[in-house]
Amino acid sequence: MDLSYILNELGEERDQYFNSVSPPIMQSSNFTFNTVNDFREALSDEFEATLYSRGQNPTLNILRQKLAALDGAEDALVFSSGIAAITIPVLALLKQGDHVISVRNPYSWTVKLFDHLLPKYGISTTFVDGTDAEHIAKAIQPHTKLIYLESPNTFSYELQDLAAVAAIAGQHGIITMIDNSYCTPLYQQPIQLGIDLVAQSATKYIGGHSDVVAGVVTGSKSLIKRIFEQEFLNIGAALSPHSAWLLIRGLRTLPLRLGRSFETTKQVVAWLKQQPQVDKVLWPFDADFKQSELARRQMSGCGGLFSFTLKNSTWQRIESFCDSLKHILMAVSWGGHESLVIPAIAGVKPSDYETSNERQQLIRMYIGLEDAGYLTDDIKQALDKLSF
Ligand SMILES: *Cc1c(COP(=O)(O)O)cnc(C)c1O
């Protein structure tokens, strides 16, 4: 399906609402029926019915159609956060006694899902280095029901060979799921590579303006229906119609924003590698990145997140650099119009800091929509303050 058609037309029945270009926000919790028979039919299959907005809502359904089409999936479900779009499908797919294989170092709350929440229900997880698909194959147990991927992750950017992992999972009848937030469907198409379920934090690039928290999962109609009918309705992390409308608006400009973020990141990364105070830069499309060949094979573009380390990477120098930035804002999250920085040490106690632990030294940056020169000037003045 044409990208332009998906973003501008798909799912929008303008003649149903005064030919308005922008779709209505169907701000209603509830929908009525004229006959008991219609009502009974809706109650018997809420997946197909517009009954109550914890389940289906017309504004959300426009968004769902677009997000499913972007992934080349049969269907999509949207949630009130990205982590709900991960937690709820995982809970829906697993039961007591099941085993999960997850890549090491996924998103922080995904780690907590596997480490803290699932063990309460008798579900165990093995974390493996997913840079070699063989490590995943070797971790398979008789009760392994899910292989969970995040490629690349959003701090150190390790990739998995998605087609290779999907082939291994297929041989064992194991469901595969990926967090595709970094790439979005524009830069990576996991379903085409054989992955079953694709989750994203729509808070990031899809929303794109740092004003909505949301998530999406896409996959086959049967998997989506299975997730919807029990855990989705029961946990009730429904997105509001207004937030769905903001995401539809975000989608209109997604290719522009993502392309701009990609191009500017390319320039900032190339510049940063030349700076005498900088040691390593990690970005999947950088020629020096360990898995750059795989990145270019399975991704058609690269996101605006990268990480780097300073030479003589002491706690004080990392703090001084980040504190000195004037325009690049210090915050969690990413994917908006504004560039951001987050040093790993923001989540480390001073007494736990080890100069031998490279992950603790990483400074993550997200490149938004500002001009490259505006950002490199800001980074330069902060680097120049590192006289010690
Ligand atoms: C932000 C993020 C999430 C969680 O999304 P929320 O919308 O914050 O709940 C999951 N995965 C990745 C990679 C993220 O960056």
Short mmCIF file of C-alpha atoms and ligand atoms in Angstrom, two decimals:
data_model
loop_
_atom_site.label_atom_id
_atom_site.label_comp_id
_atom_site.label_asym_id
_atom_site.label_seq_id
_atom_site.Cartn_x
_atom_site.Cartn_y
_atom_site.Cartn_z
CA MET A 1 0.00 0.00 0.00
CA ASP A 2 1.22 3.51 -0.83
CA LEU A 3 2.73 5.33 2.14
CA SER A 4 1.02 8.57 1.04
CA TYR A 5 -2.34 6.79 0.88
CA ILE A 6 -1.90 5.30 4.35
CA LEU A 7 -0.95 8.58 5.98
CA ASN A 8 -3.46 10.81 4.20
CA GLU A 9 -6.51 8.69 3.42
CA LEU A 10 -6.67 5.14 4.78
CA GLY A 11 -9.43 4.64 7.35
CA GLU A 12 -10.88 8.10 6.84
CA GLU A 13 -14.48 8.22 5.67
CA ARG A 14 -14.77 11.95 5.19
CA ASP A 15 -18.25 11.84 3.70
CA GLN A 16 -19.43 10.47 7.07
CA TYR A 17 -18.37 13.67 8.83
CA PHE A 18 -19.12 16.71 6.68
CA ASN A 19 -16.08 16.06 4.40
CA SER A 20 -13.82 17.46 7.08
CA VAL A 21 -10.16 16.92 6.24
CA SER A 22 -9.26 16.26 9.85
CA PRO A 23 -11.17 13.35 11.42
CA PRO A 24 -13.55 13.91 14.34
CA ILE A 25 -12.50 13.15 17.90
CA MET A 26 -15.25 10.72 18.89
CA GLN A 27 -15.17 11.74 22.54
CA SER A 28 -17.73 9.20 23.72
CA SER A 29 -17.34 6.38 26.21
CA ASN A 30 -20.50 4.70 25.06
CA PHE A 31 -22.47 3.74 21.91
CA THR A 32 -26.18 2.98 21.67
CA PHE A 33 -28.32 0.29 19.99
CA ASN A 34 -31.79 0.41 18.54
CA THR A 35 -32.74 -3.20 19.10
CA VAL A 36 -31.97 -5.90 21.64
CA ASN A 37 -30.84 -8.06 18.75
CA ASP A 38 -28.18 -5.56 17.61
CA PHE A 39 -27.13 -5.06 21.21
CA ARG A 40 -26.78 -8.82 21.78
CA GLU A 41 -24.73 -9.19 18.64
CA ALA A 42 -22.34 -6.45 19.74
CA LEU A 43 -21.98 -7.89 23.25
CA SER A 44 -21.20 -11.31 21.80
CA ASP A 45 -18.24 -10.03 19.77
CA GLU A 46 -16.77 -6.83 21.12
CA PHE A 47 -13.78 -7.16 18.79
CA GLU A 48 -16.05 -6.38 15.84
CA ALA A 49 -18.48 -3.98 17.56
CA THR A 50 -18.54 -0.32 18.51
CA LEU A 51 -19.95 -0.85 21.98
CA TYR A 52 -17.78 0.86 24.59
CA SER A 53 -14.55 2.86 24.26
CA ARG A 54 -12.44 0.61 26.49
CA GLY A 55 -12.66 -1.71 23.49
CA GLN A 56 -13.46 0.00 20.18
CA ASN A 57 -13.75 3.68 19.33
CA PRO A 58 -14.08 5.12 15.79
CA THR A 59 -11.22 7.64 16.16
CA LEU A 60 -8.93 4.93 17.47
CA ASN A 61 -9.96 2.67 14.62
CA ILE A 62 -8.73 5.18 12.03
CA LEU A 63 -5.38 5.18 13.80
CA ARG A 64 -5.31 1.38 14.07
CA GLN A 65 -5.87 0.91 10.35
CA LYS A 66 -3.03 3.26 9.51
CA LEU A 67 -0.61 1.71 12.00
CA ALA A 68 -1.42 -1.83 10.84
CA ALA A 69 -0.91 -0.85 7.20
CA LEU A 70 2.42 0.84 7.98
CA ASP A 71 3.72 -2.44 9.41
CA GLY A 72 2.16 -4.56 6.66
CA ALA A 73 0.15 -6.23 9.43
CA GLU A 74 -3.44 -7.46 9.45
CA ASP A 75 -4.42 -5.49 12.53
CA ALA A 76 -3.20 -3.19 15.28
CA LEU A 77 -4.18 -2.36 18.84
CA VAL A 78 -3.39 0.96 20.47
CA PHE A 79 -2.77 1.49 24.18
CA SER A 80 -2.44 4.34 26.66
CA SER A 81 1.36 3.84 26.79
CA GLY A 82 4.15 2.09 24.97
CA ILE A 83 4.87 -0.15 27.93
CA ALA A 84 1.19 -1.24 28.01
CA ALA A 85 1.61 -2.24 24.35
CA ILE A 86 4.42 -4.55 25.50
CA THR A 87 3.13 -5.77 28.88
CA ILE A 88 -0.44 -6.56 27.82
CA PRO A 89 0.43 -8.69 24.75
CA VAL A 90 3.15 -10.52 26.73
CA LEU A 91 0.65 -11.31 29.52
CA ALA A 92 -1.90 -12.40 26.92
CA LEU A 93 0.48 -14.86 25.26
CA LEU A 94 1.91 -16.54 28.36
CA LYS A 95 0.74 -18.65 31.25
CA GLN A 96 2.22 -20.13 34.41
CA GLY A 97 5.23 -22.34 33.68
CA ASP A 98 6.11 -20.68 30.38
CA HIS A 99 9.58 -19.43 29.52
CA VAL A 100 10.67 -16.32 27.63
CA ILE A 101 13.92 -15.57 25.85
CA SER A 102 14.61 -11.85 25.78
CA VAL A 103 17.51 -9.93 24.35
CA ARG A 104 19.76 -8.38 26.96
CA ASN A 105 19.24 -4.69 27.80
CA PRO A 106 15.81 -3.95 26.34
CA TYR A 107 13.89 -0.85 27.48
CA SER A 108 14.10 -0.42 31.27
CA TRP A 109 10.44 -1.19 32.05
CA THR A 110 10.58 -4.21 29.75
CA VAL A 111 13.41 -5.52 31.94
CA LYS A 112 11.15 -4.99 34.98
CA LEU A 113 8.30 -6.84 33.25
CA PHE A 114 10.49 -9.91 32.76
CA ASP A 115 12.41 -9.60 36.06
CA HIS A 116 9.65 -8.64 38.50
CA LEU A 117 6.13 -8.89 37.10
CA LEU A 118 6.22 -12.20 35.18
CA PRO A 119 7.94 -14.22 37.98
CA LYS A 120 4.90 -13.41 40.17
CA TYR A 121 2.86 -15.54 37.74
CA GLY A 122 5.42 -18.35 37.47
CA ILE A 123 6.89 -17.23 34.13
CA SER A 124 10.68 -17.17 33.80
CA THR A 125 12.95 -15.27 31.41
CA THR A 126 16.45 -15.89 30.10
CA PHE A 127 18.26 -12.78 28.86
CA VAL A 128 20.73 -13.47 26.05
CA ASP A 129 23.16 -11.54 23.89
CA GLY A 130 21.06 -11.33 20.72
CA THR A 131 23.85 -10.11 18.43
CA ASP A 132 24.32 -13.78 17.46
CA ALA A 133 21.07 -15.66 16.68
CA GLU A 134 22.77 -18.88 17.83
CA HIS A 135 22.70 -17.59 21.42
CA ILE A 136 18.93 -17.37 21.13
CA ALA A 137 18.69 -20.87 19.59
CA LYS A 138 20.77 -22.32 22.45
CA ALA A 139 18.54 -20.75 25.11
CA ILE A 140 15.35 -22.48 23.87
CA GLN A 141 13.72 -24.73 26.49
CA PRO A 142 10.72 -27.09 26.16
CA HIS A 143 8.39 -24.41 27.59
CA THR A 144 9.79 -21.42 25.68
CA LYS A 145 6.74 -19.61 24.28
CA LEU A 146 8.09 -16.18 23.40
CA ILE A 147 11.27 -14.71 21.93
CA TYR A 148 11.39 -11.00 22.69
CA LEU A 149 13.58 -8.66 20.60
CA GLU A 150 14.48 -5.00 20.55
CA SER A 151 16.60 -4.10 17.53
CA PRO A 152 18.32 -1.78 17.92
CA ASN A 153 17.89 -0.97 21.60
CA THR A 154 17.87 2.68 22.57
CA PHE A 155 21.07 3.05 24.59
CA SER A 156 23.77 0.78 23.15
CA TYR A 157 22.01 -0.19 19.88
CA GLU A 158 22.75 -3.94 19.72
CA LEU A 159 20.88 -5.51 16.79
CA GLN A 160 19.41 -8.93 16.15
CA ASP A 161 19.25 -10.56 12.73
CA LEU A 162 15.45 -10.57 12.57
CA ALA A 163 15.06 -13.04 9.68
CA ALA A 164 17.48 -15.49 11.32
CA VAL A 165 15.68 -15.30 14.69
CA ALA A 166 12.27 -15.66 13.01
CA ALA A 167 13.49 -18.80 11.21
CA ILE A 168 14.73 -20.35 14.49
CA ALA A 169 11.47 -19.48 16.25
CA GLY A 170 9.44 -20.90 13.37
CA GLN A 171 11.16 -24.28 13.67
CA HIS A 172 10.03 -24.48 17.31
CA GLY A 173 6.60 -22.86 17.00
CA ILE A 174 7.64 -19.99 19.28
CA ILE A 175 6.02 -16.55 18.94
CA THR A 176 8.37 -13.64 18.23
CA MET A 177 7.82 -10.07 19.30
CA ILE A 178 9.92 -6.95 18.77
CA ASP A 179 10.03 -3.44 20.18
CA ASN A 180 10.48 -1.45 16.95
CA SER A 181 10.33 2.02 18.51
CA TYR A 182 13.81 3.04 17.33
CA CYS A 183 13.14 2.50 13.62
CA THR A 184 9.37 2.87 13.28
CA PRO A 185 7.77 0.98 10.36
CA LEU A 186 9.34 3.49 7.97
CA TYR A 187 12.87 2.23 8.62
CA GLN A 188 12.29 -1.40 9.62
CA GLN A 189 9.61 -3.90 8.62
CA PRO A 190 9.85 -6.79 11.09
CA ILE A 191 6.68 -8.55 9.90
CA GLN A 192 8.16 -8.82 6.39
CA LEU A 193 11.17 -10.51 8.03
CA GLY A 194 8.93 -13.07 9.78
CA ILE A 195 8.40 -11.51 13.23
CA ASP A 196 4.89 -12.09 14.65
CA LEU A 197 4.18 -9.03 16.81
CA VAL A 198 5.59 -5.52 16.52
CA ALA A 199 5.29 -3.11 19.44
CA GLN A 200 6.19 0.56 19.49
CA SER A 201 6.07 3.40 21.92
CA ALA A 202 3.92 5.83 19.90
CA THR A 203 4.98 8.45 22.46
CA LYS A 204 8.21 8.75 20.47
CA TYR A 205 8.31 9.27 16.69
CA ILE A 206 4.62 8.58 15.93
CA GLY A 207 3.37 11.34 18.25
CA GLY A 208 6.51 13.32 17.56
CA HIS A 209 5.70 16.44 19.60
CA SER A 210 6.26 15.31 23.21
CA ASP A 211 2.60 15.81 24.05
CA VAL A 212 1.07 12.31 24.17
CA VAL A 213 1.87 8.95 25.80
CA ALA A 214 0.71 5.96 23.73
CA GLY A 215 1.66 2.55 22.37
CA VAL A 216 0.82 0.20 19.53
CA VAL A 217 1.16 -3.47 18.74
CA THR A 218 0.57 -4.96 15.28
CA GLY A 219 0.30 -8.53 14.05
CA SER A 220 -2.05 -11.11 12.60
CA LYS A 221 -5.76 -10.65 13.17
CA SER A 222 -5.90 -13.85 15.25
CA LEU A 223 -3.09 -12.75 17.61
CA ILE A 224 -4.52 -9.24 17.94
CA LYS A 225 -7.99 -10.65 18.65
CA ARG A 226 -6.55 -12.98 21.29
CA ILE A 227 -4.83 -10.03 23.02
CA PHE A 228 -7.96 -7.84 22.71
CA GLU A 229 -10.55 -10.25 24.04
CA GLN A 230 -9.02 -10.91 27.41
CA GLU A 231 -6.00 -9.00 28.68
CA PHE A 232 -6.58 -5.79 26.68
CA LEU A 233 -10.18 -5.39 27.87
CA ASN A 234 -9.40 -6.63 31.36
CA ILE A 235 -6.39 -4.42 32.06
CA GLY A 236 -8.07 -1.49 30.35
CA ALA A 237 -5.12 0.60 29.18
CA ALA A 238 -7.32 2.26 26.55
CA LEU A 239 -6.04 5.30 24.68
CA SER A 240 -8.24 8.39 24.77
CA PRO A 241 -9.84 9.52 21.49
CA HIS A 242 -8.06 12.86 21.81
CA SER A 243 -4.67 11.17 22.10
CA ALA A 244 -5.53 8.99 19.09
CA TRP A 245 -6.32 12.11 17.12
CA LEU A 246 -2.93 13.62 18.08
CA LEU A 247 -1.24 10.45 16.80
CA ILE A 248 -3.15 10.61 13.49
CA ARG A 249 -1.91 14.17 13.16
CA GLY A 250 1.62 13.04 14.02
CA LEU A 251 1.51 10.38 11.30
CA ARG A 252 0.85 13.00 8.60
CA THR A 253 4.40 14.34 9.01
CA LEU A 254 6.18 11.18 10.21
CA PRO A 255 8.27 10.70 7.02
CA LEU A 256 9.37 14.36 7.10
CA ARG A 257 10.27 14.36 10.78
CA LEU A 258 12.01 10.99 10.73
CA GLY A 259 13.97 11.87 7.59
CA ARG A 260 15.07 15.17 9.07
CA SER A 261 16.10 13.54 12.36
CA PHE A 262 18.07 10.88 10.40
CA GLU A 263 19.87 13.41 8.18
CA THR A 264 20.79 15.75 11.04
CA THR A 265 21.98 12.82 13.17
CA LYS A 266 24.27 11.74 10.32
CA GLN A 267 25.86 15.21 10.35
CA VAL A 268 26.10 15.48 14.13
CA VAL A 269 27.63 12.00 14.47
CA ALA A 270 30.22 12.72 11.75
CA TRP A 271 31.14 16.00 13.45
CA LEU A 272 31.23 14.49 16.94
CA LYS A 273 33.69 11.78 15.85
CA GLN A 274 36.17 14.53 14.95
CA GLN A 275 36.11 16.18 18.38
CA PRO A 276 39.26 15.66 20.48
CA GLN A 277 37.31 15.25 23.75
CA VAL A 278 35.17 12.42 22.33
CA ASP A 279 36.16 8.77 22.56
CA LYS A 280 33.54 6.46 20.99
CA VAL A 281 30.29 7.17 19.15
CA LEU A 282 27.63 4.46 18.85
CA TRP A 283 25.10 4.81 16.01
CA PRO A 284 23.95 1.84 13.89
CA PHE A 285 24.52 3.56 10.52
CA ASP A 286 28.02 4.74 11.39
CA ALA A 287 30.59 2.79 9.34
CA ASP A 288 32.57 2.05 12.54
CA PHE A 289 29.56 0.56 14.35
CA LYS A 290 30.13 -3.14 15.09
CA GLN A 291 26.92 -4.30 13.40
CA SER A 292 26.68 -1.61 10.72
CA GLU A 293 26.51 -4.22 7.94
CA LEU A 294 23.46 -5.89 9.53
CA ALA A 295 21.94 -2.47 10.28
CA ARG A 296 22.15 -1.48 6.61
CA ARG A 297 20.78 -4.85 5.53
CA GLN A 298 17.61 -4.85 7.63
CA MET A 299 17.00 -1.13 8.26
CA SER A 300 16.28 1.35 5.45
CA GLY A 301 17.21 4.33 7.63
CA CYS A 302 18.37 5.11 11.12
CA GLY A 303 16.84 6.89 14.06
CA GLY A 304 18.04 10.04 15.76
CA LEU A 305 19.28 8.36 18.93
CA PHE A 306 22.99 7.76 19.40
CA SER A 307 25.35 7.47 22.35
CA PHE A 308 28.94 8.47 22.92
CA THR A 309 31.67 8.45 25.53
CA LEU A 310 34.14 11.12 26.54
CA LYS A 311 37.87 10.56 26.76
CA ASN A 312 38.96 10.33 30.39
CA SER A 313 35.36 9.53 31.21
CA THR A 314 35.12 10.52 34.83
CA TRP A 315 31.84 11.10 36.61
CA GLN A 316 32.69 14.82 36.96
CA ARG A 317 33.46 15.30 33.27
CA ILE A 318 30.20 13.62 32.18
CA GLU A 319 28.24 15.79 34.63
CA SER A 320 30.03 18.96 33.56
CA PHE A 321 29.37 18.29 29.86
CA CYS A 322 25.65 17.60 30.33
CA ASP A 323 25.14 20.46 32.80
CA SER A 324 26.76 22.88 30.30
CA LEU A 325 24.40 22.17 27.39
CA LYS A 326 22.18 25.19 26.78
CA HIS A 327 19.76 24.12 24.03
CA ILE A 328 19.87 20.33 24.14
CA LEU A 329 17.46 19.55 26.96
CA MET A 330 18.16 17.00 29.70
CA ALA A 331 15.25 14.54 29.94
CA VAL A 332 14.07 10.97 29.41
CA SER A 333 12.12 9.99 26.30
CA TRP A 334 12.84 11.05 22.70
CA GLY A 335 11.16 11.22 19.27
CA GLY A 336 9.88 14.79 19.60
CA HIS A 337 10.92 18.02 17.86
CA GLU A 338 13.44 18.86 20.57
CA SER A 339 16.92 17.41 21.00
CA LEU A 340 17.65 15.70 24.30
CA VAL A 341 20.51 14.33 26.36
CA ILE A 342 20.55 11.66 29.06
CA PRO A 343 23.79 10.39 30.59
CA ALA A 344 23.74 6.81 31.90
CA ILE A 345 25.05 8.17 35.22
CA ALA A 346 21.69 9.88 35.78
CA GLY A 347 20.54 6.39 36.78
CA VAL A 348 23.67 5.35 38.71
CA LYS A 349 24.62 6.04 42.34
CA PRO A 350 28.06 7.70 42.59
CA SER A 351 29.30 4.78 44.73
CA ASP A 352 28.31 2.28 42.00
CA TYR A 353 30.21 4.04 39.20
CA GLU A 354 33.02 2.00 37.64
CA THR A 355 35.28 3.47 34.99
CA SER A 356 35.66 -0.06 33.59
CA ASN A 357 31.90 -0.31 32.87
CA GLU A 358 31.41 1.21 29.43
CA ARG A 359 27.60 1.25 29.64
CA GLN A 360 27.77 3.57 32.65
CA GLN A 361 29.87 6.04 30.66
CA LEU A 362 27.42 6.40 27.78
CA ILE A 363 25.86 9.76 27.09
CA ARG A 364 22.75 9.32 24.96
CA MET A 365 21.58 12.04 22.64
CA TYR A 366 18.41 12.35 20.64
CA ILE A 367 18.48 14.64 17.62
CA GLY A 368 15.21 16.43 16.95
CA LEU A 369 14.29 18.93 14.28
CA GLU A 370 16.74 21.76 15.01
CA ASP A 371 19.52 22.70 12.54
CA ALA A 372 22.68 20.61 12.78
CA GLY A 373 24.87 23.70 13.33
CA TYR A 374 22.70 24.91 16.20
CA LEU A 375 23.20 21.56 17.93
CA THR A 376 26.92 21.14 17.21
CA ASP A 377 27.55 24.70 18.48
CA ASP A 378 25.83 23.75 21.72
CA ILE A 379 27.79 20.51 22.04
CA LYS A 380 31.04 22.32 21.21
CA GLN A 381 30.68 24.97 23.91
CA ALA A 382 29.92 22.21 26.46
CA LEU A 383 32.92 20.11 25.32
CA ASP A 384 35.16 23.20 25.48
CA LYS A 385 34.35 23.58 29.17
CA LEU A 386 36.03 20.20 29.84
CA SER A 387 39.43 21.65 30.63
CA PHE A 388 40.04 19.20 33.47
C1 LIG B 1 9.75 4.92 25.65
C2 LIG B 1 9.97 3.52 25.25
C3 LIG B 1 9.08 2.50 25.63
C4 LIG B 1 7.91 2.75 26.56
O1 LIG B 1 6.99 3.61 25.99
P1 LIG B 1 6.05 4.56 26.86
O2 LIG B 1 5.21 5.20 25.84
O3 LIG B 1 6.96 5.50 27.60
O4 LIG B 1 5.29 3.70 27.81
C5 LIG B 1 9.32 1.23 25.19
N1 LIG B 1 10.38 0.94 24.40
C6 LIG B 1 11.25 1.89 24.02
C7 LIG B 1 12.40 1.51 23.16
C8 LIG B 1 11.08 3.20 24.43
O5 LIG B 1 11.96 4.14 24.06
#
